Amino acid sequence: MKIQNSVALVTGANRGLGLAFTQALLAGGARKVYAAARDPASVKQPGVQPVRLDVTNAEQVAAVAAELGDVTLVINNAGVIRGSGFLGEKGVESARAELETNFFGPVNVSRAFAPILARNGGGAIVNVLSALSWVAFPASSTYSASKAAAWSFSNGLRNELRGQGTQVLALHVGYMDTDMVREVAAPKSKPEDVARQVLEALEAGKSEILADEVSRRIKQNLSAEPGVYLLPPAG
């Protein structure tokens, strides 16, 4: 996957990591960047083409795909976190909302754009996951479930698209300096640094990128005894 002259679609592109992706793509020489958001008026980045897209609406996703037939790179970045455990008052409601956006959203978008990527030479799909794909905190365990499902989806999708030459890259990262975790007091990566690493990983042909020390440490300890996912959260 080459960023120069690519045509990219970024979901959740109006702020945070999505905004950083659009900026990095423009800086890397992308020919066109479609910046998707539920409210396209919220997209303020110069040089991109705003697109109205709710990734939980499969019909809207299909309609957008029918219009954007030149896409060669899809970045599934749109995500939500409700801050709930499974046993919380709104645990089931939160789990469903997070699964709709964080899991079914990438499924909807990838299914719609996979044939387009095939026609355009293969291209690539990036799925924005999390270090919380592997571990769960009591206050956000429903979010972890949605990201764990998206991780499994990424691994399955990679195998399904291998034959058409589509690269599938999974991004794992801990806390980033975005609105989503504004209240969290912990070290945070800069979204622009994460976006840069992802684009470099794409051009290097990688299937996975661990963008910070937290994600690298957690993955390394998945096979520890006991596994890191079995331990109580630190602090």
Short mmCIF file of C-alpha atoms in Angstrom, two decimals:
data_model
loop_
_atom_site.label_atom_id
_atom_site.label_comp_id
_atom_site.label_asym_id
_atom_site.label_seq_id
_atom_site.Cartn_x
_atom_site.Cartn_y
_atom_site.Cartn_z
CA MET A 1 0.00 0.00 0.00
CA LYS A 2 1.40 3.37 -1.05
CA ILE A 3 0.01 6.56 0.46
CA GLN A 4 1.18 8.69 -2.46
CA ASN A 5 -1.74 9.01 -4.93
CA SER A 6 -4.03 6.86 -2.79
CA VAL A 7 -7.73 7.62 -2.35
CA ALA A 8 -8.65 7.19 1.30
CA LEU A 9 -11.86 7.00 3.28
CA VAL A 10 -11.52 7.77 7.00
CA THR A 11 -14.51 7.20 9.28
CA GLY A 12 -14.93 9.31 12.39
CA ALA A 13 -12.72 11.87 10.68
CA ASN A 14 -13.89 15.06 12.33
CA ARG A 15 -11.65 14.96 15.42
CA GLY A 16 -9.07 13.03 17.41
CA LEU A 17 -7.27 10.20 15.63
CA GLY A 18 -9.57 10.46 12.61
CA LEU A 19 -8.56 14.07 12.08
CA ALA A 20 -4.91 13.11 12.53
CA PHE A 21 -5.31 10.43 9.86
CA THR A 22 -6.70 12.93 7.35
CA GLN A 23 -3.81 15.30 8.02
CA ALA A 24 -1.20 12.55 7.72
CA LEU A 25 -2.74 11.29 4.48
CA LEU A 26 -2.69 14.75 2.93
CA ALA A 27 0.90 15.25 4.05
CA GLY A 28 1.79 11.84 2.58
CA GLY A 29 0.52 12.76 -0.86
CA ALA A 30 -2.89 11.08 -0.95
CA ARG A 31 -4.74 12.14 -4.10
CA LYS A 32 -8.07 12.38 -2.33
CA VAL A 33 -9.25 12.01 1.27
CA TYR A 34 -12.90 11.38 2.06
CA ALA A 35 -13.53 12.49 5.66
CA ALA A 36 -16.62 10.70 6.94
CA ALA A 37 -18.67 11.74 9.96
CA ARG A 38 -22.28 11.58 11.05
CA ASP A 39 -22.37 15.36 10.66
CA PRO A 40 -20.19 16.36 7.68
CA ALA A 41 -20.37 20.00 8.81
CA SER A 42 -18.17 18.99 11.76
CA VAL A 43 -15.30 18.21 9.36
CA LYS A 44 -13.12 21.33 9.33
CA GLN A 45 -9.86 20.03 7.82
CA PRO A 46 -8.99 21.88 4.58
CA GLY A 47 -8.26 19.72 1.56
CA VAL A 48 -10.58 16.82 2.39
CA GLN A 49 -14.00 15.93 1.02
CA PRO A 50 -16.58 15.67 3.85
CA VAL A 51 -18.95 12.69 3.66
CA ARG A 52 -22.08 12.04 5.71
CA LEU A 53 -21.76 8.55 7.13
CA ASP A 54 -23.19 6.71 10.11
CA VAL A 55 -21.30 3.41 10.16
CA THR A 56 -24.13 1.73 12.09
CA ASN A 57 -26.53 2.34 9.19
CA ALA A 58 -25.82 -0.41 6.66
CA GLU A 59 -28.04 1.17 4.00
CA GLN A 60 -26.23 4.49 4.29
CA VAL A 61 -22.87 2.71 4.14
CA ALA A 62 -23.93 0.92 0.94
CA ALA A 63 -25.11 4.20 -0.59
CA VAL A 64 -21.81 5.92 0.19
CA ALA A 65 -19.86 2.99 -1.26
CA ALA A 66 -21.86 3.27 -4.47
CA GLU A 67 -20.72 6.89 -4.78
CA LEU A 68 -17.06 6.46 -3.80
CA GLY A 69 -15.87 3.97 -6.36
CA ASP A 70 -12.30 5.27 -6.44
CA VAL A 71 -11.34 4.37 -2.84
CA THR A 72 -8.12 2.39 -2.40
CA LEU A 73 -7.69 2.73 1.39
CA VAL A 74 -10.33 2.42 4.12
CA ILE A 75 -9.56 3.46 7.69
CA ASN A 76 -12.22 2.19 10.10
CA ASN A 77 -11.66 4.71 12.88
CA ALA A 78 -15.17 5.62 14.10
CA GLY A 79 -15.68 4.47 17.67
CA VAL A 80 -17.60 5.07 20.88
CA ILE A 81 -17.07 4.31 24.55
CA ARG A 82 -19.90 4.36 27.06
CA GLY A 83 -17.85 3.78 30.22
CA SER A 84 -19.83 0.84 31.56
CA GLY A 85 -19.30 -2.60 33.01
CA PHE A 86 -21.50 -5.55 32.09
CA LEU A 87 -23.32 -5.41 35.42
CA GLY A 88 -23.87 -1.67 35.42
CA GLU A 89 -27.33 -0.16 35.23
CA LYS A 90 -26.93 0.36 31.47
CA GLY A 91 -24.56 -2.50 30.83
CA VAL A 92 -26.58 -4.20 28.10
CA GLU A 93 -27.48 -0.89 26.45
CA SER A 94 -23.83 0.17 26.47
CA ALA A 95 -22.60 -3.15 25.09
CA ARG A 96 -25.07 -2.98 22.21
CA ALA A 97 -24.19 0.61 21.35
CA GLU A 98 -20.46 -0.09 21.41
CA LEU A 99 -20.81 -3.27 19.37
CA GLU A 100 -22.91 -1.44 16.78
CA THR A 101 -20.20 1.18 16.19
CA ASN A 102 -16.95 -0.55 17.13
CA PHE A 103 -17.67 -3.98 15.64
CA PHE A 104 -20.60 -3.89 13.22
CA GLY A 105 -19.46 -0.49 11.91
CA PRO A 106 -16.18 -1.86 10.53
CA VAL A 107 -18.02 -4.96 9.33
CA ASN A 108 -20.53 -2.84 7.40
CA VAL A 109 -17.88 -0.58 5.88
CA SER A 110 -15.49 -3.40 5.01
CA ARG A 111 -18.20 -5.49 3.36
CA ALA A 112 -19.32 -2.51 1.27
CA PHE A 113 -15.86 -1.42 0.16
CA ALA A 114 -14.10 -4.78 -0.29
CA PRO A 115 -15.35 -5.17 -3.90
CA ILE A 116 -14.28 -1.59 -4.65
CA LEU A 117 -10.80 -2.23 -3.29
CA ALA A 118 -10.59 -5.39 -5.41
CA ARG A 119 -11.50 -3.46 -8.56
CA ASN A 120 -8.88 -0.83 -7.70
CA GLY A 121 -6.01 -3.27 -7.31
CA GLY A 122 -6.41 -4.54 -3.75
CA GLY A 123 -5.67 -1.57 -1.55
CA ALA A 124 -5.91 -1.78 2.22
CA ILE A 125 -8.19 -1.64 5.25
CA VAL A 126 -7.08 -0.32 8.64
CA ASN A 127 -9.10 -1.25 11.71
CA VAL A 128 -8.52 0.93 14.76
CA LEU A 129 -8.55 -1.38 17.77
CA SER A 130 -7.17 -0.92 21.27
CA ALA A 131 -4.94 -2.38 23.95
CA LEU A 132 -8.31 -3.01 25.60
CA SER A 133 -8.97 -5.62 22.92
CA TRP A 134 -6.92 -7.88 25.23
CA VAL A 135 -7.67 -6.72 28.77
CA ALA A 136 -10.76 -5.31 30.49
CA PHE A 137 -11.32 -2.78 33.25
CA PRO A 138 -14.50 -2.94 35.36
CA ALA A 139 -15.58 0.56 34.30
CA SER A 140 -15.26 -0.15 30.57
CA SER A 141 -15.56 -3.89 30.09
CA THR A 142 -18.33 -3.57 27.50
CA TYR A 143 -15.99 -1.44 25.38
CA SER A 144 -13.30 -4.11 25.66
CA ALA A 145 -15.77 -6.72 24.41
CA SER A 146 -16.52 -4.63 21.33
CA LYS A 147 -12.83 -4.14 20.58
CA ALA A 148 -12.07 -7.83 21.16
CA ALA A 149 -14.77 -8.65 18.62
CA ALA A 150 -13.25 -6.15 16.19
CA TRP A 151 -9.82 -7.77 16.68
CA SER A 152 -11.25 -11.19 15.80
CA PHE A 153 -13.04 -9.64 12.83
CA SER A 154 -9.77 -8.12 11.62
CA ASN A 155 -8.03 -11.49 11.74
CA GLY A 156 -10.84 -13.18 9.85
CA LEU A 157 -11.16 -10.38 7.32
CA ARG A 158 -7.43 -10.51 6.59
CA ASN A 159 -7.72 -14.14 5.55
CA GLU A 160 -10.88 -13.55 3.53
CA LEU A 161 -9.32 -10.67 1.56
CA ARG A 162 -5.88 -12.17 1.08
CA GLY A 163 -6.85 -13.63 -2.27
CA GLN A 164 -7.79 -10.25 -3.74
CA GLY A 165 -4.57 -8.64 -2.52
CA THR A 166 -6.15 -6.38 0.12
CA GLN A 167 -3.90 -5.63 3.07
CA VAL A 168 -5.67 -5.61 6.47
CA LEU A 169 -3.84 -3.75 9.22
CA ALA A 170 -4.96 -3.83 12.86
CA LEU A 171 -3.94 -0.94 15.11
CA HIS A 172 -3.59 -1.53 18.84
CA VAL A 173 -2.91 1.47 21.06
CA GLY A 174 -3.49 2.50 24.67
CA TYR A 175 -4.69 5.92 25.72
CA MET A 176 -4.46 8.75 23.20
CA ASP A 177 -4.82 12.45 23.83
CA THR A 178 -8.37 12.72 22.47
CA ASP A 179 -11.79 13.77 23.73
CA MET A 180 -12.75 10.12 24.30
CA VAL A 181 -10.43 9.80 27.33
CA ARG A 182 -10.10 13.43 28.32
CA GLU A 183 -10.81 12.62 31.99
CA VAL A 184 -8.33 9.73 32.23
CA ALA A 185 -5.17 10.60 34.17
CA ALA A 186 -2.58 8.44 32.44
CA PRO A 187 0.22 8.80 29.87
CA LYS A 188 -1.30 9.35 26.42
CA SER A 189 0.04 9.07 22.89
CA LYS A 190 -0.33 11.93 20.45
CA PRO A 191 -2.86 11.08 17.70
CA GLU A 192 -0.54 12.49 15.04
CA ASP A 193 2.24 10.11 16.17
CA VAL A 194 -0.12 7.14 16.02
CA ALA A 195 -1.39 8.10 12.55
CA ARG A 196 2.19 8.42 11.29
CA GLN A 197 3.07 4.96 12.60
CA VAL A 198 0.02 3.44 10.94
CA LEU A 199 0.82 4.89 7.52
CA GLU A 200 4.43 3.74 7.84
CA ALA A 201 3.22 0.24 8.78
CA LEU A 202 0.91 0.20 5.75
CA GLU A 203 3.75 1.04 3.40
CA ALA A 204 5.91 -1.62 5.08
CA GLY A 205 3.24 -4.23 4.33
CA LYS A 206 2.50 -5.03 7.98
CA SER A 207 -0.64 -6.67 9.33
CA GLU A 208 -0.46 -5.28 12.86
CA ILE A 209 0.92 -2.19 14.55
CA LEU A 210 1.40 -1.77 18.30
CA ALA A 211 1.64 1.99 18.57
CA ASP A 212 2.76 2.48 22.17
CA GLU A 213 4.53 0.82 25.07
CA VAL A 214 1.23 -0.14 26.73
CA SER A 215 -0.02 -2.16 23.76
CA ARG A 216 3.39 -3.77 23.25
CA ARG A 217 3.65 -4.78 26.93
CA ILE A 218 0.14 -6.19 27.09
CA LYS A 219 0.56 -8.29 23.96
CA GLN A 220 3.90 -9.59 25.20
CA ASN A 221 2.23 -10.76 28.42
CA LEU A 222 -0.80 -12.46 26.92
CA SER A 223 1.06 -15.79 27.13
CA ALA A 224 2.55 -15.12 30.57
CA GLU A 225 1.49 -17.30 33.51
CA PRO A 226 -0.93 -16.04 34.56
CA GLY A 227 -1.89 -14.17 31.41
CA VAL A 228 -2.14 -10.42 31.78
CA TYR A 229 -5.87 -10.61 31.01
CA LEU A 230 -6.35 -12.72 34.16
CA LEU A 231 -4.81 -10.17 36.50
CA PRO A 232 -6.73 -7.46 38.35
CA PRO A 233 -6.30 -3.99 36.80
CA ALA A 234 -3.27 -2.10 38.08
CA GLY A 235 -4.07 0.69 40.53
#
